[in-house]
Amino acid sequence: MAKTETKATSLERHGLTDEQLRQMFRNMLMQRQLDNRGFQLNRQGKVPFALGSEGHEALQAGAAMAFHRGKDILAPYYRDLGLALGIGLTPYEILLSLFARAADHNGGRQFPNHYSSKAAGLMSFSSILAAHIPHAVGAAYAIKYRKETERAVLVTCGDGTTSEGEWHESMNFAAIHKLPLVMLVENNEWAISTPLDKQMAQPEIWKRAAGYGMPGKRFNGFDPIATYGAVNEALERARSGGGPTLLEGTCYRYLAHSTDDNDMTYRTKEEVTEHRKDDPVPQFERSLLDARVMSIADVDAMKKDVLRETNDATDRAEAMPYPAASDLYTHLYEGAWQPWQ
Amino acid sequence: MAKTETKATSLERHGLTDEQLRQMFRNMLMQRQLDNRGFQLNRQGKVPFALGSEGHEALQAGAAMAFHRGKDILAPYYRDLGLALGIGLTPYEILLSLFARAADHNGGRQFPNHYSSKAAGLMSFSSILAAHIPHAVGAAYAIKYRKETERAVLVTCGDGTTSEGEWHESMNFAAIHKLPLVMLVENNEWAISTPLDKQMAQPEIWKRAAGYGMPGKRFNGFDPIATYGAVNEALERARSGGGPTLLEGTCYRYLAHSTDDNDMTYRTKEEVTEHRKDDPVPQFERSLLDARVMSIADVDAMKKDVLRETNDATDRAEAMPYPAASDLYTHLYEGAWQPWQ
Amino acid sequence: MAVTTSSKVLNNVEAVRETLYEAMKADDRTIILGEDVGNRGNVFLITKDFINEFGPERVIDTPIAEASIVGIAVGMAMEGLRPIAEIQFADFIYPAFNQIVGEAAKTRYRSNGEYTCPLVIRTPYGGGVRGALSHSVSIEALFYHVPGLKIVAPAFPADVKGLLNAAIDDPDPVLFLEHKKTYRLIKGEVPEGHYTIPLGKANVVKEGTQLTVVSYGLYVHWALEAAQQLQSEGLSVEVVDLRSIRPMDKATILSSVEKTRKLLIIHEDNKFGGIGAEISAMVAEEALFHLDAPIRRHCAPDVPAMGYALPLEEEYMSSPAEMAQAMREMVKF
Amino acid sequence: MAVTTSSKVLNNVEAVRETLYEAMKADDRTIILGEDVGNRGNVFLITKDFINEFGPERVIDTPIAEASIVGIAVGMAMEGLRPIAEIQFADFIYPAFNQIVGEAAKTRYRSNGEYTCPLVIRTPYGGGVRGALSHSVSIEALFYHVPGLKIVAPAFPADVKGLLNAAIDDPDPVLFLEHKKTYRLIKGEVPEGHYTIPLGKANVVKEGTQLTVVSYGLYVHWALEAAQQLQSEGLSVEVVDLRSIRPMDKATILSSVEKTRKLLIIHEDNKFGGIGAEISAMVAEEALFHLDAPIRRHCAPDVPAMGYALPLEEEYMSSPAEMAQAMREMVKF
Ligand SMILES: Cc1ncc(C[n+]2csc(CCOP(=O)(O)OP(=O)(O)O)c2C)c(N)n1
Ligand SMILES: Cc1ncc(C[n+]2csc(CCOP(=O)(O)OP(=O)(O)O)c2C)c(N)n1
Ligand SMILES: [Mg+2]
Ligand SMILES: [Mg+2]
C-alpha cells in the first residue's frame, strides 16, 4: 500500500462530506461481509438459500446516500442489500430475513433479501421480477397527487428485468405523468446465465429513455461517488417536479446468481477474474486512503467493527425463534375471512 | 376539378407502375365503400357492430402493395380492412365476417374485422390488443429458422397498443434475433377517447426503435406512395436478413372508434373537420389525375365498379346462412375432447 | 345496512355511477383509473363528467396497459390512496393477472401485515350482448381460487351500491364484477346515501321448499323468472343470489339446501372447474345426507366463449325456459 | 403405449431430459425456449448441453419476459414449428396468463380450425423445497377451467416420459406441470424409445376396497406411503393417480368410487376452488347414491402459499402421516 505514502489526491465528491464517504465505504464493507456470511451459513447448512450483491457494493452504497430518509421511498429488488443497509436497515434485520425468523419484517414468509420496512420507506416486493416497478410508479403518483414535494421514489432492477412488459408500461406511465421517480437499472451484465446480448440487441439501457420522453444517463456503478452524483441529481430533479429519470449503473456480478447456481456452467473463471480488477471495494478503499479521508488504521478498525457487528447480528438473529406454525394463517386479510364464510 | 386540365405532374412513385397505383386507389375506394356499408348496415339493424378504417386508407393500401402474396405473412389488427383487401381478401369475405356467416373464415365466431386466412398468409388474432405481436415475432422466427429468405412478417397495431407490455417484449426479441419483421404502427392520434398525449409523453413512436437497436422511421400515412416506399424498404431489408424495423405511419381516425362509440363525447367536430382537409382518398385521386395516371372518367368508372362489387358482395354474404347452434362445439381441439373424458 | 330514509329507481349502470360519485365526493384519496374513464366517461358512460368535476389527477385516462393499470393501483394503495381501477372489459384482465394474483392478493400476506392493498378492480363481464369471443367472458372462476382476493358479482342495483361501497371501504383487494347485460336491463329501488352490504353474504331472493337454486349475476334474474313460472305450475323453488363469490356464504346455502333437500347451481360460465364445482363440493362435504337428489349444475358448455353469430350466442347462453326445465326435472326427481 | 423392450431407472428430471432430447433428435421443428435453458441448461440442468448439440437457434435463451416466451411460441406453433416453452418456475407464469388463456387456448377455436397451436408449456411447480411464497405454488387450478387447454401433472418417471411425448405430439396446447420436489426424489423404470401415454387417463397405482383416494403429483407418492401404512393396519385403500388434470378421467374415478363407496381427494394446492372441487362435484352428480360417506378433500389451507420458514412450510404441506389419519377416519366412517 505504498500509495498511502503519497500526497493526498483530490476527490470529485459531489458535495459529499468525509463522514458520508466513510459511511458509504462502511456500507460497502458491510455488504461484502454479509454476503460472505450468507454463503457461509448456507455451506454450513444453516440457511437453505443465500444471494450476494458482490460487485454492486459501490452502486448501492452511492445510490443509498442520495436517498432522503423519512422522505423518499425505495422500491428495490432482491440484490439490494446495500440499498437496504444504506437507507437504515440493520445487519440484524438482514440476518433475521436470512434466518427466516419470526421477528423478520416478513415474518419469515419470503425468501431472504426480500426486505420490506414501512418505517424505513422500503416497499414490500415479491420474487416476481418487474412486478414491483408499477408499484413504485403508483407510489410516485401518490406523492405527486398529494403535492408532497421533497419526496421521490427510487426503484431498482437488474438489466434482465428491463425485458419484462411491466417495465415498459411503468416507464411510459411515469413519463406521461412526470412522476417523481428514478428508475435505476443495475446492469451487471448477467441475468442468471443469460448474458446481456441475449437479453437485448442494444446494450445501453439508458438510451431507451428518449423513447419514453425522459432523461436517461449511464454511470460507472463501480464508483460510489459517481453513482451518488447521478442518483442524487435524478432524485433532486424528481423531488422538485422535474419528472422521472432512467439511470443505468454498470457493474458486475462476481458471485454465482445465488447459492443454488453454479456460474461456471455458463461463464469462465477468466471472465470473472478479469472483472475482479475493477472490484469497487478495494478500489474505493484506495481512493479514500489516497485522498486521506481515511488512514490504514481507520480502515482496519472499520473492517473489524463490521465483522464484529456481523458476528453479533448473526448470533442475535440465529437465537431468535422461527415463526409458529399458526403464523401461516395470519395477515391474509384484515379480520378472519374464510373463503366459505 | 380544374386541376386535371393542367399538365401532368410527375409523381414520386418508388417504382410503382400505373397499374399498381390504380390498384392502391381502388383499394382505398373499396375501404371507404365497405366502411360506409358497415355503418349503414348497423344503422339498419342488420349487424350489431361495425368499425371503420376511414383515414387509414392510404396507409393500408400502400403497405399492402409492399406485401408479397404467397410469401409474406400479415399479422394485422381490427382496423386493417385495407390491408386485408390489399393482400387478397375479397369484399365478399369481408362481408361474411360483418354478417357473421358460417362461411366466414372464423365461422362467425369473432367480431367483424377479425380477419384470418391461412391461404392468404393472414394470421388469426383475437380482440386482445398487442397479443398478436408476439405471434408475429414467432412467425418471423419460424421463417428465419427455416432459412426462408424472401419472406417477412408485417405486423400492425394502433398507437395506443404500443403501451402494452407485450409490444415491448416483442420488439426486444425481434431485435435480438434480427428477425424478418416489420412493426408498422398506424398512428391515428386516438385510442378510443384517449389522445396521444395521455398515451405517451414522447409522441414519435418510431424513436423507440433506437432503444431496441433497430431502425425506425416515420412517414406520412396519408400518402400511399410514401407508405409503400417506407414499408417496401423495411420489408426488403427484413427479407434479405437485415432484421426488423419499427415504422410509424401518421394518419387520423375520421369516424368514431366503432358503431358503439360517440366521438363527440371527447373531441370536437372542428378537430375532425380540420383533419378532413388531409383526407387521403380525394388527395390521392387528385394526385392520380394530376399525374394522368387516371382520367376523371376512369375514376368515375372505378367508383361505380367498387359500389357494384360492394352491393354484390353484400347481397351474396347476407344471403348466406348463419352457423348452426351445433357449430359452437367444433374446432376446440383436434378430436372430441371433453374435460371429463 | 345503515338505515336510509329515501330511495330512487336506478339501473345497474346508474347504481355503479352513483356509488363511484359518492366515493369520489367523500374521500379525496379515491382515484379512478382505467382506459377511457376520463373524457369519454368509460365506454358505458359510468364516469361521464367525473373528470370535469374531480380533475384528471383523480380520473386517470391510462394508456392501454392493463398490467400497469392494476400494478400502479397496487402501488397507490400501498402508499395510502384508495384506487378504483377499471378494466374496460373483463376479457382484457388477463394481462393484469400477475398483478392481481401475484401481487395485490399477496401484498398484506407477504409483508406480514406491514403493507396493505385496499384496491377495487371493477370490470364488466358476461354475455348475451353480441360481444363475441372477447367481449363476453366470465372470469370469476379464474380468480376465486386465490387466497387474498375478494370477489363480488351483484345482480340488483341496491346490491351493486351496497356491495361496491363495501368493496371501496374494504382494506383488501376486491374484484368487482358487473354483468354488462344487466347494466341497463335491471332497474330497482336504491337507497340514498352511504350504506354497505357485507361482503360474503348471499341473499334469498325468492323463498321456496322443493329445490334450492344458487346463482349470481344476470342468471339470478332469469332463474327468478323461471322460478315464478314453476310457482304458477305449483312447484316451489327457492332462489339464492350468491352476490359474493369469495368469500361465499356457506350458512345461507346450507340452510336452504337442508330445507329443500335438492340443489341446482346455475351459472353463465362454463361448467368444468367453475364456481359451481366448489359449491357442489362444499354441499357434498357438509350436507350429503340431506340430499334427496344428485346436485346438478346448469352451466355453459365447456367452450372458450360464445361466438358472435346469434345462433352461437344463443346456444352458449341459457334461458329462463331452459332453467325452468332444469328446475322441473330436479323438483320431480 | 408402444411395446418397448428395454428400460432403465431414471428420476423425474432425467425422464424430462431424455424425452426432450429425443424430441429434439426426432423432429427439427422442435424448438426449446425459455429463461436460462441454453448454456446453463435450465436451472435444474434439464437441458444441459442441448445448446451445444442443437444450436442456439433451437435452444433459445430468452429475455426475462414470460408473456412473450409463450406468445412467441404461439406464433411459432401457428407457423409450423413445434415449440416447447419453459416457464422457469410456475410462480412466474402469471405474466403469460394472457397468452395462455386468451391466445393459445383459443387459437384453433377462434379461427374455426384454420390455425392451430401445437405448443407445450413446461414448468416446475409445487412445494416442500423451501421455495417460499414464490417458488412453491401450485397453478393447476388457475388454468383447469379453461376450454382449449390440456393440463398434465405426472408423478412417476415413466409417466413423465409417456405423457410428455403425448404432449409434444399433441396438436393442441398442453400445460405440462413437473413437481419439483419429485425431480430427484422419485426414481423408476422408464422404457427406452418413443412411447406415449394418452392424455386424460388416470392410473390406479394401488388397488383397494374400502376407500378411493384421488391425488396427483408429489402427493401421490405420499398417499401411497400412507395407504401402505393402512394396509399394514388391515385397511384397504385404493389410490388413483390422476396424471391428467384436463381432461380428467371420469371412468376410472367413478368405477373406483362405485367399488369403495368412499372418496378422499388429496392435493397440495389450497382447497377452495381447487381441482378437488370439480372431482367432488362430478362424483356428487354422477354417483351420489353410491357414497357411504361424505366426500372429503384433504388440501392445503386457503393461504397464498407456504412461507419460507420451515414451520410455515411444514404447516402448509401435508405428510404421509396426516394423509394416513385422514384415510383412517374415512375408512372407519
Ligand atoms: C417474472 C420472473 N421471471 C423469472 C424469474 C427467475 N429469476 C430470478 S432472478 C433472474 C435473473 C434476473 O436478472 P437481472 O434482472 O439482470 O438481475 P440480477 O440477478 O442480475 O441482479 C431470474 C430469471 C423471476 N424471479 N421472476
Ligand atoms: C388488452 C386490451 N385492452 C383494451 C381493449 C379495448 N380497446 C379496443 S380498441 C382500443 C383502442 C385501441 O387504440 P389504438 O391501438 O390506437 O388503435 P385504433 O383503434 O386507434 O386504430 C381499446 C382500448 C382491448 N381490445 N384489448
Ligand atoms: Mg443482471
Ligand atoms: Mg389509435
PDB file of C-alpha atoms in Angstrom, chain B residues 73 102 104-107 109-110 116-119 121-132 134-139 141-142 145-146 151 166 169-170 172-173 176-177 327-334 337-341, chain D residues 28-29 31 56-58 60 62-63 65-68 71-72 74-76 78-81 98-99 102-103 107-115 146-150 170-172 199-200 246-251 253 278-279 282:
ATOM      1  CA  ILE B  73     -47.222 -13.073 -43.544  1.00  0.00           C
ATOM      2  CA  ALA B 102     -70.954 -19.678 -41.372  1.00  0.00           C
ATOM      3  CA  ASP B 104     -66.653 -16.632 -42.738  1.00  0.00           C
ATOM      4  CA  HIS B 105     -63.083 -17.746 -42.076  1.00  0.00           C
ATOM      5  CA  ASN B 106     -63.848 -17.606 -38.357  1.00  0.00           C
ATOM      6  CA  GLY B 107     -67.220 -19.256 -38.854  1.00  0.00           C
ATOM      7  CA  ARG B 109     -67.208 -16.661 -34.123  1.00  0.00           C
ATOM      8  CA  GLN B 110     -65.276 -13.441 -33.861  1.00  0.00           C
ATOM      9  CA  SER B 116     -57.931 -14.572 -40.749  1.00  0.00           C
ATOM     10  CA  SER B 117     -56.933 -16.575 -43.766  1.00  0.00           C
ATOM     11  CA  LYS B 118     -54.291 -19.211 -43.766  1.00  0.00           C
ATOM     12  CA  ALA B 119     -54.348 -19.256 -47.556  1.00  0.00           C
ATOM     13  CA  GLY B 121     -50.972 -15.666 -45.009  1.00  0.00           C
ATOM     14  CA  LEU B 122     -53.154 -13.619 -42.686  1.00  0.00           C
ATOM     15  CA  MET B 123     -52.653 -14.770 -39.102  1.00  0.00           C
ATOM     16  CA  SER B 124     -55.665 -15.217 -36.848  1.00  0.00           C
ATOM     17  CA  PHE B 125     -55.874 -12.731 -33.999  1.00  0.00           C
ATOM     18  CA  SER B 126     -58.150 -12.023 -31.071  1.00  0.00           C
ATOM     19  CA  SER B 127     -59.580  -8.775 -29.725  1.00  0.00           C
ATOM     20  CA  ILE B 128     -56.889  -8.580 -27.060  1.00  0.00           C
ATOM     21  CA  LEU B 129     -54.687  -5.684 -28.098  1.00  0.00           C
ATOM     22  CA  ALA B 130     -50.986  -6.396 -28.662  1.00  0.00           C
ATOM     23  CA  ALA B 131     -51.444 -10.123 -28.072  1.00  0.00           C
ATOM     24  CA  HIS B 132     -50.861 -10.794 -31.754  1.00  0.00           C
ATOM     25  CA  PRO B 134     -45.524 -11.888 -30.174  1.00  0.00           C
ATOM     26  CA  HIS B 135     -47.271 -14.255 -32.588  1.00  0.00           C
ATOM     27  CA  ALA B 136     -45.878 -12.245 -35.471  1.00  0.00           C
ATOM     28  CA  VAL B 137     -42.459 -12.455 -33.845  1.00  0.00           C
ATOM     29  CA  GLY B 138     -42.808 -16.216 -33.512  1.00  0.00           C
ATOM     30  CA  ALA B 139     -43.802 -16.481 -37.160  1.00  0.00           C
ATOM     31  CA  TYR B 141     -38.635 -16.665 -36.060  1.00  0.00           C
ATOM     32  CA  ALA B 142     -40.012 -19.670 -37.943  1.00  0.00           C
ATOM     33  CA  TYR B 145     -35.133 -20.591 -38.596  1.00  0.00           C
ATOM     34  CA  ARG B 146     -36.185 -22.387 -41.767  1.00  0.00           C
ATOM     35  CA  ARG B 151     -40.220 -13.915 -46.692  1.00  0.00           C
ATOM     36  CA  GLU B 166     -46.271  -7.372 -24.961  1.00  0.00           C
ATOM     37  CA  GLU B 169     -41.273  -7.697 -25.254  1.00  0.00           C
ATOM     38  CA  SER B 170     -41.904  -8.390 -28.917  1.00  0.00           C
ATOM     39  CA  ASN B 172     -36.933  -6.550 -27.935  1.00  0.00           C
ATOM     40  CA  PHE B 173     -36.964 -10.179 -29.032  1.00  0.00           C
ATOM     41  CA  ILE B 176     -32.113  -9.616 -30.532  1.00  0.00           C
ATOM     42  CA  HIS B 177     -32.698 -12.255 -33.182  1.00  0.00           C
ATOM     43  CA  ASP B 327     -71.123 -25.205 -34.537  1.00  0.00           C
ATOM     44  CA  LEU B 328     -70.495 -23.838 -31.052  1.00  0.00           C
ATOM     45  CA  TYR B 329     -68.829 -27.154 -30.235  1.00  0.00           C
ATOM     46  CA  THR B 330     -66.475 -27.673 -33.142  1.00  0.00           C
ATOM     47  CA  HIS B 331     -62.762 -26.902 -33.514  1.00  0.00           C
ATOM     48  CA  LEU B 332     -61.988 -26.668 -29.833  1.00  0.00           C
ATOM     49  CA  TYR B 333     -59.383 -29.400 -30.015  1.00  0.00           C
ATOM     50  CA  GLU B 334     -58.435 -31.782 -32.744  1.00  0.00           C
ATOM     51  CA  TRP B 337     -62.108 -33.986 -26.144  1.00  0.00           C
ATOM     52  CA  GLN B 338     -64.331 -33.322 -23.169  1.00  0.00           C
ATOM     53  CA  PRO B 339     -62.975 -32.029 -19.849  1.00  0.00           C
ATOM     54  CA  TRP B 340     -64.361 -35.167 -18.225  1.00  0.00           C
ATOM     55  CA  GLN B 341     -63.265 -37.907 -20.551  1.00  0.00           C
TER      56      GLN B 341
ATOM     57  CA  ASP D  28     -36.180 -30.360 -36.192  1.00  0.00           C
ATOM     58  CA  ARG D  29     -39.387 -28.384 -35.911  1.00  0.00           C
ATOM     59  CA  ILE D  31     -37.672 -25.656 -30.506  1.00  0.00           C
ATOM     60  CA  PRO D  56     -28.818 -21.636 -30.133  1.00  0.00           C
ATOM     61  CA  GLU D  57     -31.492 -21.414 -32.849  1.00  0.00           C
ATOM     62  CA  ARG D  58     -33.236 -24.446 -31.365  1.00  0.00           C
ATOM     63  CA  ILE D  60     -33.258 -20.234 -27.107  1.00  0.00           C
ATOM     64  CA  THR D  62     -34.997 -15.839 -23.971  1.00  0.00           C
ATOM     65  CA  PRO D  63     -35.087 -12.471 -22.290  1.00  0.00           C
ATOM     66  CA  ALA D  65     -40.366 -11.836 -20.438  1.00  0.00           C
ATOM     67  CA  GLU D  66     -42.843 -14.630 -19.868  1.00  0.00           C
ATOM     68  CA  ALA D  67     -45.717 -13.145 -21.854  1.00  0.00           C
ATOM     69  CA  SER D  68     -43.571 -13.184 -24.948  1.00  0.00           C
ATOM     70  CA  GLY D  71     -46.627 -15.540 -27.143  1.00  0.00           C
ATOM     71  CA  ILE D  72     -43.690 -16.142 -29.453  1.00  0.00           C
ATOM     72  CA  VAL D  74     -47.775 -19.468 -30.043  1.00  0.00           C
ATOM     73  CA  GLY D  75     -46.655 -17.686 -33.196  1.00  0.00           C
ATOM     74  CA  MET D  76     -44.095 -20.381 -33.933  1.00  0.00           C
ATOM     75  CA  MET D  78     -49.174 -21.214 -35.744  1.00  0.00           C
ATOM     76  CA  GLU D  79     -46.465 -21.164 -38.413  1.00  0.00           C
ATOM     77  CA  GLY D  80     -45.496 -24.803 -38.326  1.00  0.00           C
ATOM     78  CA  LEU D  81     -42.864 -25.219 -35.638  1.00  0.00           C
ATOM     79  CA  ASN D  98     -52.962 -13.692 -21.287  1.00  0.00           C
ATOM     80  CA  GLN D  99     -51.048 -15.629 -23.902  1.00  0.00           C
ATOM     81  CA  GLY D 102     -56.543 -15.600 -24.089  1.00  0.00           C
ATOM     82  CA  GLU D 103     -54.478 -16.799 -27.031  1.00  0.00           C
ATOM     83  CA  THR D 107     -56.263 -20.120 -31.463  1.00  0.00           C
ATOM     84  CA  ARG D 108     -57.928 -23.118 -33.051  1.00  0.00           C
ATOM     85  CA  TYR D 109     -61.375 -22.178 -31.817  1.00  0.00           C
ATOM     86  CA  ARG D 110     -61.396 -18.560 -32.831  1.00  0.00           C
ATOM     87  CA  SER D 111     -60.067 -19.292 -36.315  1.00  0.00           C
ATOM     88  CA  ASN D 112     -62.622 -22.051 -36.779  1.00  0.00           C
ATOM     89  CA  GLY D 113     -59.812 -24.521 -37.176  1.00  0.00           C
ATOM     90  CA  GLU D 114     -57.765 -22.587 -39.741  1.00  0.00           C
ATOM     91  CA  TYR D 115     -54.909 -22.048 -37.328  1.00  0.00           C
ATOM     92  CA  VAL D 146     -60.059 -23.065 -19.436  1.00  0.00           C
ATOM     93  CA  PRO D 147     -61.504 -24.819 -22.514  1.00  0.00           C
ATOM     94  CA  GLY D 148     -58.866 -25.282 -25.194  1.00  0.00           C
ATOM     95  CA  LEU D 149     -56.081 -26.216 -22.801  1.00  0.00           C
ATOM     96  CA  LYS D 150     -54.877 -29.595 -21.692  1.00  0.00           C
ATOM     97  CA  ASP D 170     -50.484 -33.323 -29.391  1.00  0.00           C
ATOM     98  CA  PRO D 171     -51.836 -30.852 -31.943  1.00  0.00           C
ATOM     99  CA  ASP D 172     -53.138 -28.514 -29.230  1.00  0.00           C
ATOM    100  CA  LEU D 199     -53.693 -37.660 -22.091  1.00  0.00           C
ATOM    101  CA  GLY D 200     -56.761 -37.809 -19.906  1.00  0.00           C
ATOM    102  CA  ARG D 246     -57.704 -31.500 -18.097  1.00  0.00           C
ATOM    103  CA  PRO D 247     -59.150 -33.695 -19.391  1.00  0.00           C
ATOM    104  CA  MET D 248     -59.778 -35.745 -16.258  1.00  0.00           C
ATOM    105  CA  ASP D 249     -60.662 -39.393 -16.279  1.00  0.00           C
ATOM    106  CA  LYS D 250     -64.226 -39.830 -15.151  1.00  0.00           C
ATOM    107  CA  ALA D 251     -64.482 -43.556 -15.785  1.00  0.00           C
ATOM    108  CA  ILE D 253     -62.642 -42.342 -10.724  1.00  0.00           C
ATOM    109  CA  GLU D 278     -64.527 -30.387  -9.643  1.00  0.00           C
ATOM    110  CA  ILE D 279     -63.790 -34.009  -8.779  1.00  0.00           C
ATOM    111  CA  MET D 282     -68.568 -34.658 -10.630  1.00  0.00           C
TER     112      MET D 282
END
